[in-house]
């Protein structure tokens, strides 16, 4: 179930990431799923969500990347925030295998906890 290969790994502060996801999820169109879209460009993480009734939101934050690849993937903000809550470290690594493969959330300091967050297809 846990992917061995990786396409891209990003590293960032866990509290900053949690807050950015929390703010971006406020304007999701489907409150049940809380779908947000994550995109990387250069050394920036961009989170977007929208609601036809209210509008759109875009949050940006700096990250460290393992390579120069970029990715765009959608997931449930609720599930990602729950995964981030399980860590007691300051930084977190997020490994992407592809745009339709599970997202692996790990800590550099504590290797006993690993979380999988499944992506959601948005067309």
Tab-separated table of C-alpha atoms in Angstrom:
chain	number	residue	atom	x	y	z
A	1	UNK	CA	0.000	0.000	0.000
A	2	UNK	CA	2.875	2.399	0.735
A	3	UNK	CA	4.534	3.475	-2.519
A	4	UNK	CA	8.285	2.920	-2.741
A	5	UNK	CA	9.027	5.268	-5.654
A	6	UNK	CA	8.594	9.015	-5.545
A	7	UNK	CA	8.111	11.726	-8.145
A	8	UNK	CA	8.551	14.723	-5.853
A	9	UNK	CA	9.152	15.343	-2.143
A	10	UNK	CA	8.409	18.657	-0.470
A	11	UNK	CA	9.400	19.696	3.032
A	12	UNK	CA	7.791	22.467	5.077
A	13	UNK	CA	6.735	23.618	8.528
A	14	UNK	CA	3.799	21.517	9.709
A	15	UNK	CA	1.942	24.336	11.498
A	16	UNK	CA	2.206	26.713	8.537
A	17	UNK	CA	0.959	23.985	6.177
A	18	UNK	CA	-1.943	23.124	8.471
A	19	UNK	CA	-2.994	26.779	8.666
A	20	UNK	CA	-2.777	27.271	4.893
A	21	UNK	CA	-4.911	24.171	4.250
A	22	UNK	CA	-7.392	25.272	6.901
A	23	UNK	CA	-7.807	28.730	5.338
A	24	UNK	CA	-8.040	27.346	1.783
A	25	UNK	CA	-10.716	24.835	2.785
A	26	UNK	CA	-13.090	27.539	4.028
A	27	UNK	CA	-14.374	28.221	0.511
A	28	UNK	CA	-14.775	24.676	-0.766
A	29	UNK	CA	-17.851	24.080	-2.873
A	30	UNK	CA	-18.662	20.705	-1.303
A	31	UNK	CA	-18.511	20.928	2.498
A	32	UNK	CA	-18.599	17.119	2.790
A	33	UNK	CA	-15.388	16.552	0.849
A	34	UNK	CA	-13.518	19.844	1.415
A	35	UNK	CA	-11.592	19.447	-1.844
A	36	UNK	CA	-8.560	21.683	-2.305
A	37	UNK	CA	-6.041	21.710	-5.141
A	38	UNK	CA	-2.324	21.737	-4.372
A	39	UNK	CA	0.152	22.957	-6.946
A	40	UNK	CA	3.914	23.489	-6.790
A	41	UNK	CA	5.706	26.159	-8.812
A	42	UNK	CA	9.385	26.813	-8.234
A	43	UNK	CA	9.729	26.804	-4.425
A	44	UNK	CA	6.127	27.762	-3.714
A	45	UNK	CA	3.186	25.670	-2.634
A	46	UNK	CA	-0.127	27.020	-3.927
A	47	UNK	CA	-3.423	25.810	-2.473
A	48	UNK	CA	-6.700	26.708	-4.182
A	49	UNK	CA	-10.377	26.110	-3.560
A	50	UNK	CA	-13.570	27.673	-4.828
A	51	UNK	CA	-17.286	27.911	-4.317
A	52	UNK	CA	-19.708	29.142	-6.968
A	53	UNK	CA	-21.742	31.006	-4.357
A	54	UNK	CA	-18.883	32.649	-2.436
A	55	UNK	CA	-15.777	32.875	-4.630
A	56	UNK	CA	-12.228	31.537	-4.801
A	57	UNK	CA	-9.271	31.445	-2.467
A	58	UNK	CA	-5.579	30.989	-3.200
A	59	UNK	CA	-2.950	30.534	-0.478
A	60	UNK	CA	0.819	30.443	-1.090
A	61	UNK	CA	3.700	29.363	1.121
A	62	UNK	CA	7.426	28.622	0.659
A	63	UNK	CA	8.613	25.007	0.527
A	64	UNK	CA	11.761	22.981	-0.089
A	65	UNK	CA	11.601	20.585	-3.043
A	66	UNK	CA	13.674	17.487	-3.793
A	67	UNK	CA	13.882	18.338	-7.505
A	68	UNK	CA	12.582	20.832	-10.057
A	69	UNK	CA	9.445	18.851	-10.942
A	70	UNK	CA	6.039	20.420	-10.367
A	71	UNK	CA	2.760	18.715	-9.508
A	72	UNK	CA	-0.939	19.554	-9.364
A	73	UNK	CA	-3.144	17.325	-7.228
A	74	UNK	CA	-6.488	17.589	-5.421
A	75	UNK	CA	-7.363	16.029	-2.072
A	76	UNK	CA	-9.686	16.345	0.891
A	77	UNK	CA	-8.488	19.134	3.180
A	78	UNK	CA	-10.218	17.411	6.089
A	79	UNK	CA	-8.210	14.198	5.647
A	80	UNK	CA	-4.906	16.012	5.112
A	81	UNK	CA	-5.441	18.105	8.248
A	82	UNK	CA	-6.218	14.951	10.261
A	83	UNK	CA	-3.012	13.358	8.929
A	84	UNK	CA	-0.965	16.423	9.919
A	85	UNK	CA	-2.425	16.373	13.448
A	86	UNK	CA	-0.864	12.950	14.067
A	87	UNK	CA	2.686	14.367	13.942
A	88	UNK	CA	4.458	15.913	16.912
A	89	UNK	CA	7.365	17.296	14.895
A	90	UNK	CA	8.051	20.754	13.513
A	91	UNK	CA	8.591	19.803	9.863
A	92	UNK	CA	6.852	17.370	7.589
A	93	UNK	CA	7.737	15.726	4.280
A	94	UNK	CA	5.088	15.114	1.659
A	95	UNK	CA	5.975	12.616	-1.049
A	96	UNK	CA	4.103	12.525	-4.341
A	97	UNK	CA	4.236	9.487	-6.601
A	98	UNK	CA	1.946	10.978	-9.258
A	99	UNK	CA	-1.201	13.002	-9.707
A	100	UNK	CA	-3.533	10.025	-9.178
A	101	UNK	CA	-1.457	8.055	-6.649
A	102	UNK	CA	-1.615	8.277	-2.822
A	103	UNK	CA	0.190	11.133	-1.090
A	104	UNK	CA	2.649	9.975	1.571
A	105	UNK	CA	3.055	12.229	4.632
A	106	UNK	CA	6.101	11.603	6.864
A	107	UNK	CA	8.332	13.262	9.400
A	108	UNK	CA	12.118	13.440	9.113
A	109	UNK	CA	12.573	13.202	12.878
A	110	UNK	CA	9.987	10.528	13.736
A	111	UNK	CA	9.919	7.646	11.275
A	112	UNK	CA	7.318	5.657	13.231
A	113	UNK	CA	4.357	7.617	11.827
A	114	UNK	CA	3.410	7.575	8.140
A	115	UNK	CA	0.104	8.779	6.747
A	116	UNK	CA	-1.490	8.159	3.343
A	117	UNK	CA	-3.895	10.683	1.848
A	118	UNK	CA	-5.745	9.670	-1.284
A	119	UNK	CA	-6.093	12.179	-4.118
A	120	UNK	CA	-9.440	13.134	-5.618
A	121	UNK	CA	-9.883	13.473	-9.355
A	122	UNK	CA	-11.184	16.857	-10.403
A	123	UNK	CA	-11.790	17.521	-14.081
